[in-house]
Amino acid sequence: MKRILLSAVFTMSFILTNGRTYDTLYISTLHTTHLIFEDELTYVDISNKVIAAKVAENNRQVLAIKAKEKFNFTATISTLGSTGEMNTFIVLFRETPETLIIDKRRSQSGHAESNIEVRPYDGVMQKKLHHIADKRYGIEILCDNIFVDRDVTGVVISIENQSGVSYASEGVMFVLENRRKSKRKPLLEKPVFPVRTSGMLSAGPGQKASVVHYFDKLSLTKDRVMKAYIYESGGTRHYTLELNHNDINKAEVLVLK
């Protein structure tokens, strides 16, 4: 009994020593917020039933969070990683959060990758690509532009809603895949996460919207493609965009004066 008690005290001391508290996290009923951690998650605790949280099956470093209903009080989410680091997030409701992807991984310098500097450039929202699109059910999803600012690659995805029903996306999931399926080689899939996202991919009837995803040092070989999967929140209108090595490697390089 004494050994169990001492072990518990040591474990709690280790967790508290390695614990971190981050800024307020806003969640929505329309959109899914994703948290990306340095280590695999071994434990998740939510303080209230209005919050839904799920660890990704194919990547236990990713936690998907969504509000089951609107709420006007403060809640919390705590996570424990495989190395013993515990994080606590203050959670509030906001129907249109400013960001849906929060990356807590660190670069070799020890800083969070989500803190990369992105210089202002109004031209990124202008449509410069026309061959990457998926149009069905009165909804058209397009990749309007791909640009490079130093080692940061930006991918602009837009929505044009010509249907009579609003469209709200849960977010864009980016996956690296083999360009062609082969009987000899299995299809290799690897999720890739932007380090920063600006905008929302949601639009009412007759409306348009755009979102910019920023990636750190993104490049592709000829045998690989990056697919963007767009899933409708609470619906079944799903879309896929495919970006090849020319789209990524020959992206417009920004030159700011």
mmCIF file of C-alpha atoms in Angstrom:
data_model
loop_
_atom_site.group_PDB
_atom_site.id
_atom_site.type_symbol
_atom_site.label_atom_id
_atom_site.label_comp_id
_atom_site.label_asym_id
_atom_site.label_seq_id
_atom_site.Cartn_x
_atom_site.Cartn_y
_atom_site.Cartn_z
ATOM 1 C CA MET A 1 0.000 0.000 0.000
ATOM 2 C CA LYS A 2 2.816 2.374 0.878
ATOM 3 C CA ARG A 3 4.546 1.606 -2.433
ATOM 4 C CA ILE A 4 1.369 2.397 -4.383
ATOM 5 C CA LEU A 5 0.943 5.683 -2.527
ATOM 6 C CA LEU A 6 4.555 6.719 -3.127
ATOM 7 C CA SER A 7 4.251 5.772 -6.784
ATOM 8 C CA ALA A 8 1.118 7.872 -7.138
ATOM 9 C CA VAL A 9 2.757 10.855 -5.456
ATOM 10 C CA PHE A 10 5.818 10.538 -7.711
ATOM 11 C CA THR A 11 3.629 10.291 -10.822
ATOM 12 C CA MET A 12 1.580 13.377 -9.910
ATOM 13 C CA SER A 13 4.746 15.287 -9.073
ATOM 14 C CA PHE A 14 6.217 14.381 -12.474
ATOM 15 C CA ILE A 15 3.045 15.459 -14.277
ATOM 16 C CA LEU A 16 2.812 18.765 -12.422
ATOM 17 C CA THR A 17 6.492 19.468 -13.037
ATOM 18 C CA ASN A 18 6.029 18.868 -16.767
ATOM 19 C CA GLY A 19 2.579 20.452 -17.010
ATOM 20 C CA ARG A 20 1.690 23.421 -19.174
ATOM 21 C CA THR A 21 -1.345 25.661 -19.464
ATOM 22 C CA TYR A 22 -2.048 27.270 -22.823
ATOM 23 C CA ASP A 23 -4.223 30.176 -23.872
ATOM 24 C CA THR A 24 -7.975 30.044 -24.239
ATOM 25 C CA LEU A 25 -9.278 27.549 -26.804
ATOM 26 C CA TYR A 26 -12.452 28.418 -28.722
ATOM 27 C CA ILE A 27 -14.658 25.649 -30.115
ATOM 28 C CA SER A 28 -17.798 25.582 -32.258
ATOM 29 C CA THR A 29 -20.787 23.377 -33.097
ATOM 30 C CA LEU A 30 -20.162 23.898 -36.827
ATOM 31 C CA HIS A 31 -16.414 23.308 -37.069
ATOM 32 C CA THR A 32 -13.935 20.817 -35.644
ATOM 33 C CA THR A 33 -10.835 22.172 -33.915
ATOM 34 C CA HIS A 34 -7.667 20.044 -34.099
ATOM 35 C CA LEU A 35 -4.853 20.097 -31.538
ATOM 36 C CA ILE A 36 -1.514 18.604 -32.640
ATOM 37 C CA PHE A 37 0.952 17.521 -29.953
ATOM 38 C CA GLU A 38 4.630 16.592 -29.896
ATOM 39 C CA ASP A 39 3.932 13.158 -28.371
ATOM 40 C CA GLU A 40 1.185 10.557 -28.595
ATOM 41 C CA LEU A 41 -1.728 11.127 -26.233
ATOM 42 C CA THR A 42 -2.335 8.597 -23.470
ATOM 43 C CA TYR A 43 -5.077 10.407 -21.547
ATOM 44 C CA VAL A 44 -7.708 13.089 -22.263
ATOM 45 C CA ASP A 45 -10.088 14.638 -19.727
ATOM 46 C CA ILE A 46 -12.975 17.007 -20.535
ATOM 47 C CA SER A 47 -14.699 18.929 -17.757
ATOM 48 C CA ASN A 48 -18.185 19.109 -19.276
ATOM 49 C CA LYS A 49 -20.417 16.974 -21.503
ATOM 50 C CA VAL A 50 -21.014 19.849 -23.925
ATOM 51 C CA ILE A 51 -17.519 19.136 -25.324
ATOM 52 C CA ALA A 52 -16.791 16.208 -27.653
ATOM 53 C CA ALA A 53 -13.153 15.158 -27.964
ATOM 54 C CA LYS A 54 -11.594 12.255 -29.875
ATOM 55 C CA VAL A 55 -8.007 11.148 -30.451
ATOM 56 C CA ALA A 56 -7.363 10.466 -34.155
ATOM 57 C CA GLU A 57 -7.171 6.733 -34.856
ATOM 58 C CA ASN A 58 -4.360 6.985 -37.419
ATOM 59 C CA ASN A 59 -2.337 9.564 -35.485
ATOM 60 C CA ARG A 60 -2.537 9.693 -31.677
ATOM 61 C CA GLN A 61 -0.771 13.064 -31.683
ATOM 62 C CA VAL A 62 -3.978 14.679 -32.948
ATOM 63 C CA LEU A 63 -7.027 15.538 -30.816
ATOM 64 C CA ALA A 64 -10.275 16.586 -32.528
ATOM 65 C CA ILE A 65 -12.584 18.820 -30.459
ATOM 66 C CA LYS A 66 -16.095 20.098 -31.119
ATOM 67 C CA ALA A 67 -18.963 21.608 -29.107
ATOM 68 C CA LYS A 68 -22.105 19.480 -28.880
ATOM 69 C CA GLU A 69 -24.174 22.593 -28.148
ATOM 70 C CA LYS A 70 -23.718 26.283 -27.439
ATOM 71 C CA PHE A 71 -22.561 27.184 -23.923
ATOM 72 C CA ASN A 72 -21.730 30.409 -22.071
ATOM 73 C CA PHE A 73 -19.452 29.134 -19.304
ATOM 74 C CA THR A 74 -15.787 28.217 -18.982
ATOM 75 C CA ALA A 75 -14.752 24.591 -19.486
ATOM 76 C CA THR A 76 -11.396 22.810 -19.602
ATOM 77 C CA ILE A 77 -9.630 20.030 -21.483
ATOM 78 C CA SER A 78 -6.539 18.300 -20.070
ATOM 79 C CA THR A 79 -4.237 15.983 -22.001
ATOM 80 C CA LEU A 80 -1.354 13.725 -21.001
ATOM 81 C CA GLY A 81 1.348 12.760 -23.500
ATOM 82 C CA SER A 82 3.470 9.624 -23.651
ATOM 83 C CA THR A 83 6.458 11.495 -22.163
ATOM 84 C CA GLY A 84 4.467 12.613 -19.132
ATOM 85 C CA GLU A 85 3.774 16.180 -20.239
ATOM 86 C CA MET A 86 0.325 17.356 -19.200
ATOM 87 C CA ASN A 87 -1.490 20.295 -20.817
ATOM 88 C CA THR A 88 -4.640 22.096 -19.699
ATOM 89 C CA PHE A 89 -6.698 24.297 -22.019
ATOM 90 C CA ILE A 90 -9.371 26.810 -21.066
ATOM 91 C CA VAL A 91 -12.314 26.211 -23.418
ATOM 92 C CA LEU A 92 -14.936 28.767 -24.476
ATOM 93 C CA PHE A 93 -17.657 28.674 -27.131
ATOM 94 C CA ARG A 94 -17.361 30.740 -30.306
ATOM 95 C CA GLU A 95 -19.374 29.833 -33.416
ATOM 96 C CA THR A 96 -16.639 31.070 -35.770
ATOM 97 C CA PRO A 97 -13.205 30.511 -34.164
ATOM 98 C CA GLU A 98 -10.286 32.395 -35.711
ATOM 99 C CA THR A 99 -8.261 29.187 -36.071
ATOM 100 C CA LEU A 100 -9.196 25.510 -36.323
ATOM 101 C CA ILE A 101 -5.714 23.994 -36.143
ATOM 102 C CA ILE A 102 -3.469 24.516 -33.107
ATOM 103 C CA ASP A 103 0.002 22.990 -33.456
ATOM 104 C CA LYS A 104 1.888 22.448 -30.196
ATOM 105 C CA ARG A 105 4.853 20.647 -31.736
ATOM 106 C CA ARG A 106 8.262 22.260 -31.359
ATOM 107 C CA SER A 107 10.921 22.880 -33.951
ATOM 108 C CA GLN A 108 14.580 22.097 -33.260
ATOM 109 C CA SER A 109 14.987 25.573 -31.820
ATOM 110 C CA GLY A 110 12.421 24.723 -29.156
ATOM 111 C CA HIS A 111 9.746 27.138 -30.371
ATOM 112 C CA ALA A 112 6.267 26.118 -31.407
ATOM 113 C CA GLU A 113 6.013 25.659 -35.157
ATOM 114 C CA SER A 114 2.726 27.572 -35.158
ATOM 115 C CA ASN A 115 4.653 30.735 -34.312
ATOM 116 C CA ILE A 116 6.229 31.002 -37.776
ATOM 117 C CA GLU A 117 6.180 34.505 -39.169
ATOM 118 C CA VAL A 118 3.937 35.063 -42.183
ATOM 119 C CA ARG A 119 4.426 38.444 -43.808
ATOM 120 C CA PRO A 120 1.308 40.346 -44.992
ATOM 121 C CA TYR A 121 0.552 39.913 -48.690
ATOM 122 C CA ASP A 122 -2.864 40.843 -50.085
ATOM 123 C CA GLY A 123 -2.284 39.039 -53.385
ATOM 124 C CA VAL A 124 -2.501 35.515 -51.957
ATOM 125 C CA MET A 125 -6.301 35.630 -51.991
ATOM 126 C CA GLN A 126 -6.410 36.392 -55.737
ATOM 127 C CA LYS A 127 -7.321 33.487 -57.998
ATOM 128 C CA LYS A 128 -4.213 32.400 -59.945
ATOM 129 C CA LEU A 129 -4.881 28.669 -60.430
ATOM 130 C CA HIS A 130 -7.787 27.185 -62.388
ATOM 131 C CA HIS A 131 -7.073 23.464 -62.776
ATOM 132 C CA ILE A 132 -7.578 22.253 -59.188
ATOM 133 C CA ALA A 133 -11.280 22.049 -58.349
ATOM 134 C CA ASP A 134 -14.109 19.744 -57.307
ATOM 135 C CA LYS A 135 -17.664 20.805 -58.221
ATOM 136 C CA ARG A 136 -20.786 18.895 -57.183
ATOM 137 C CA TYR A 137 -24.220 19.554 -55.628
ATOM 138 C CA GLY A 138 -24.021 23.248 -56.462
ATOM 139 C CA ILE A 139 -20.811 23.635 -54.425
ATOM 140 C CA GLU A 140 -17.408 24.294 -55.984
ATOM 141 C CA ILE A 141 -14.224 23.861 -53.941
ATOM 142 C CA LEU A 142 -11.116 25.336 -55.578
ATOM 143 C CA CYS A 143 -7.406 25.727 -54.926
ATOM 144 C CA ASP A 144 -7.049 29.380 -55.941
ATOM 145 C CA ASN A 145 -3.353 29.868 -55.273
ATOM 146 C CA ILE A 146 -0.170 28.245 -53.962
ATOM 147 C CA PHE A 147 2.693 30.519 -52.929
ATOM 148 C CA VAL A 148 6.022 30.393 -51.112
ATOM 149 C CA ASP A 149 7.280 33.012 -48.660
ATOM 150 C CA ARG A 150 10.804 31.949 -47.680
ATOM 151 C CA ASP A 151 10.333 28.375 -46.344
ATOM 152 C CA VAL A 152 6.606 28.788 -45.755
ATOM 153 C CA THR A 153 4.189 27.388 -48.360
ATOM 154 C CA GLY A 154 0.673 28.779 -48.456
ATOM 155 C CA VAL A 155 -2.273 26.936 -49.997
ATOM 156 C CA VAL A 156 -5.419 29.009 -50.650
ATOM 157 C CA ILE A 157 -8.664 27.019 -50.827
ATOM 158 C CA SER A 158 -11.998 28.675 -51.562
ATOM 159 C CA ILE A 159 -15.660 27.727 -51.719
ATOM 160 C CA GLU A 160 -18.384 29.026 -54.049
ATOM 161 C CA ASN A 161 -21.861 28.037 -52.910
ATOM 162 C CA GLN A 162 -24.464 28.153 -55.689
ATOM 163 C CA SER A 163 -26.803 25.754 -53.907
ATOM 164 C CA GLY A 164 -29.778 26.705 -51.757
ATOM 165 C CA VAL A 165 -28.281 25.193 -48.587
ATOM 166 C CA SER A 166 -25.483 26.573 -46.420
ATOM 167 C CA TYR A 167 -22.191 24.680 -46.390
ATOM 168 C CA ALA A 168 -19.992 24.454 -43.308
ATOM 169 C CA SER A 169 -16.743 22.480 -43.452
ATOM 170 C CA GLU A 170 -15.236 20.672 -40.496
ATOM 171 C CA GLY A 171 -11.840 21.712 -41.841
ATOM 172 C CA VAL A 172 -9.414 20.478 -44.477
ATOM 173 C CA MET A 173 -7.423 17.277 -43.935
ATOM 174 C CA PHE A 174 -4.205 17.125 -45.988
ATOM 175 C CA VAL A 175 -2.706 13.713 -46.781
ATOM 176 C CA LEU A 176 0.419 12.725 -48.759
ATOM 177 C CA GLU A 177 -0.251 9.699 -50.982
ATOM 178 C CA ASN A 178 1.360 7.679 -53.766
ATOM 179 C CA ARG A 179 0.527 9.176 -57.146
ATOM 180 C CA ARG A 180 -0.650 5.878 -58.589
ATOM 181 C CA LYS A 181 -1.841 2.738 -56.929
ATOM 182 C CA SER A 182 0.381 -0.248 -57.619
ATOM 183 C CA LYS A 183 -0.067 -3.965 -57.018
ATOM 184 C CA ARG A 184 3.591 -4.238 -56.047
ATOM 185 C CA LYS A 185 3.751 -1.256 -53.712
ATOM 186 C CA PRO A 186 1.102 -0.503 -51.093
ATOM 187 C CA LEU A 187 -0.601 2.907 -51.025
ATOM 188 C CA LEU A 188 1.336 5.040 -48.577
ATOM 189 C CA GLU A 189 -0.632 7.684 -46.722
ATOM 190 C CA LYS A 190 0.788 10.312 -44.382
ATOM 191 C CA PRO A 191 -1.255 13.153 -42.863
ATOM 192 C CA VAL A 192 0.434 16.551 -43.088
ATOM 193 C CA PHE A 193 -0.693 19.417 -40.895
ATOM 194 C CA PRO A 194 -0.466 23.155 -41.559
ATOM 195 C CA VAL A 195 1.265 25.172 -38.857
ATOM 196 C CA ARG A 196 -1.220 28.000 -39.230
ATOM 197 C CA THR A 197 -4.666 28.534 -40.772
ATOM 198 C CA SER A 198 -6.380 31.813 -41.636
ATOM 199 C CA GLY A 199 -10.051 31.978 -42.604
ATOM 200 C CA MET A 200 -13.053 29.634 -42.650
ATOM 201 C CA LEU A 201 -14.270 27.317 -45.429
ATOM 202 C CA SER A 202 -17.985 27.943 -44.915
ATOM 203 C CA ALA A 203 -20.500 29.809 -47.062
ATOM 204 C CA GLY A 204 -24.225 30.424 -47.216
ATOM 205 C CA PRO A 205 -26.284 30.206 -50.435
ATOM 206 C CA GLY A 206 -24.775 32.479 -53.091
ATOM 207 C CA GLN A 207 -21.732 33.271 -50.950
ATOM 208 C CA LYS A 208 -17.978 32.716 -51.309
ATOM 209 C CA ALA A 209 -15.244 32.195 -48.712
ATOM 210 C CA SER A 210 -11.515 31.418 -48.622
ATOM 211 C CA VAL A 211 -9.010 29.937 -46.196
ATOM 212 C CA VAL A 212 -5.195 29.964 -46.277
ATOM 213 C CA HIS A 213 -3.201 27.027 -44.894
ATOM 214 C CA TYR A 214 0.478 27.667 -44.117
ATOM 215 C CA PHE A 215 2.964 24.760 -44.239
ATOM 216 C CA ASP A 216 6.608 24.721 -43.142
ATOM 217 C CA LYS A 217 9.076 23.561 -45.864
ATOM 218 C CA LEU A 218 6.581 21.723 -48.070
ATOM 219 C CA SER A 219 7.784 19.880 -51.194
ATOM 220 C CA LEU A 220 6.779 16.806 -53.233
ATOM 221 C CA THR A 221 8.507 14.182 -55.369
ATOM 222 C CA LYS A 222 7.072 13.067 -58.727
ATOM 223 C CA ASP A 223 5.601 9.875 -57.301
ATOM 224 C CA ARG A 224 3.644 11.660 -54.564
ATOM 225 C CA VAL A 225 0.583 13.900 -54.430
ATOM 226 C CA MET A 226 -0.984 15.897 -51.638
ATOM 227 C CA LYS A 227 -4.743 15.478 -51.375
ATOM 228 C CA ALA A 228 -7.004 17.886 -49.526
ATOM 229 C CA TYR A 229 -10.124 16.238 -48.114
ATOM 230 C CA ILE A 230 -12.989 18.585 -47.241
ATOM 231 C CA TYR A 231 -15.783 17.153 -45.058
ATOM 232 C CA GLU A 232 -19.125 18.835 -44.478
ATOM 233 C CA SER A 233 -20.060 19.373 -40.846
ATOM 234 C CA GLY A 234 -23.290 17.449 -40.190
ATOM 235 C CA GLY A 235 -23.708 16.569 -43.881
ATOM 236 C CA THR A 236 -22.521 14.251 -46.629
ATOM 237 C CA ARG A 237 -21.243 16.685 -49.284
ATOM 238 C CA HIS A 238 -17.538 15.861 -49.209
ATOM 239 C CA TYR A 239 -14.844 17.011 -51.664
ATOM 240 C CA THR A 240 -11.279 16.169 -52.665
ATOM 241 C CA LEU A 241 -8.559 18.294 -54.272
ATOM 242 C CA GLU A 242 -5.297 16.832 -55.621
ATOM 243 C CA LEU A 243 -2.047 18.811 -55.761
ATOM 244 C CA ASN A 244 0.939 17.335 -57.628
ATOM 245 C CA HIS A 245 4.664 18.045 -57.414
ATOM 246 C CA ASN A 246 4.522 20.788 -60.048
ATOM 247 C CA ASP A 247 1.763 22.597 -58.174
ATOM 248 C CA ILE A 248 3.806 22.586 -54.954
ATOM 249 C CA ASN A 249 7.427 22.838 -56.121
ATOM 250 C CA LYS A 250 6.747 25.499 -58.770
ATOM 251 C CA ALA A 251 4.526 27.661 -56.588
ATOM 252 C CA GLU A 252 4.728 31.428 -56.890
ATOM 253 C CA VAL A 253 7.596 32.860 -54.817
ATOM 254 C CA LEU A 254 6.581 36.047 -53.052
ATOM 255 C CA VAL A 255 8.850 39.044 -53.458
ATOM 256 C CA LEU A 256 7.764 41.793 -51.085
ATOM 257 C CA LYS A 257 9.047 45.305 -51.560
#
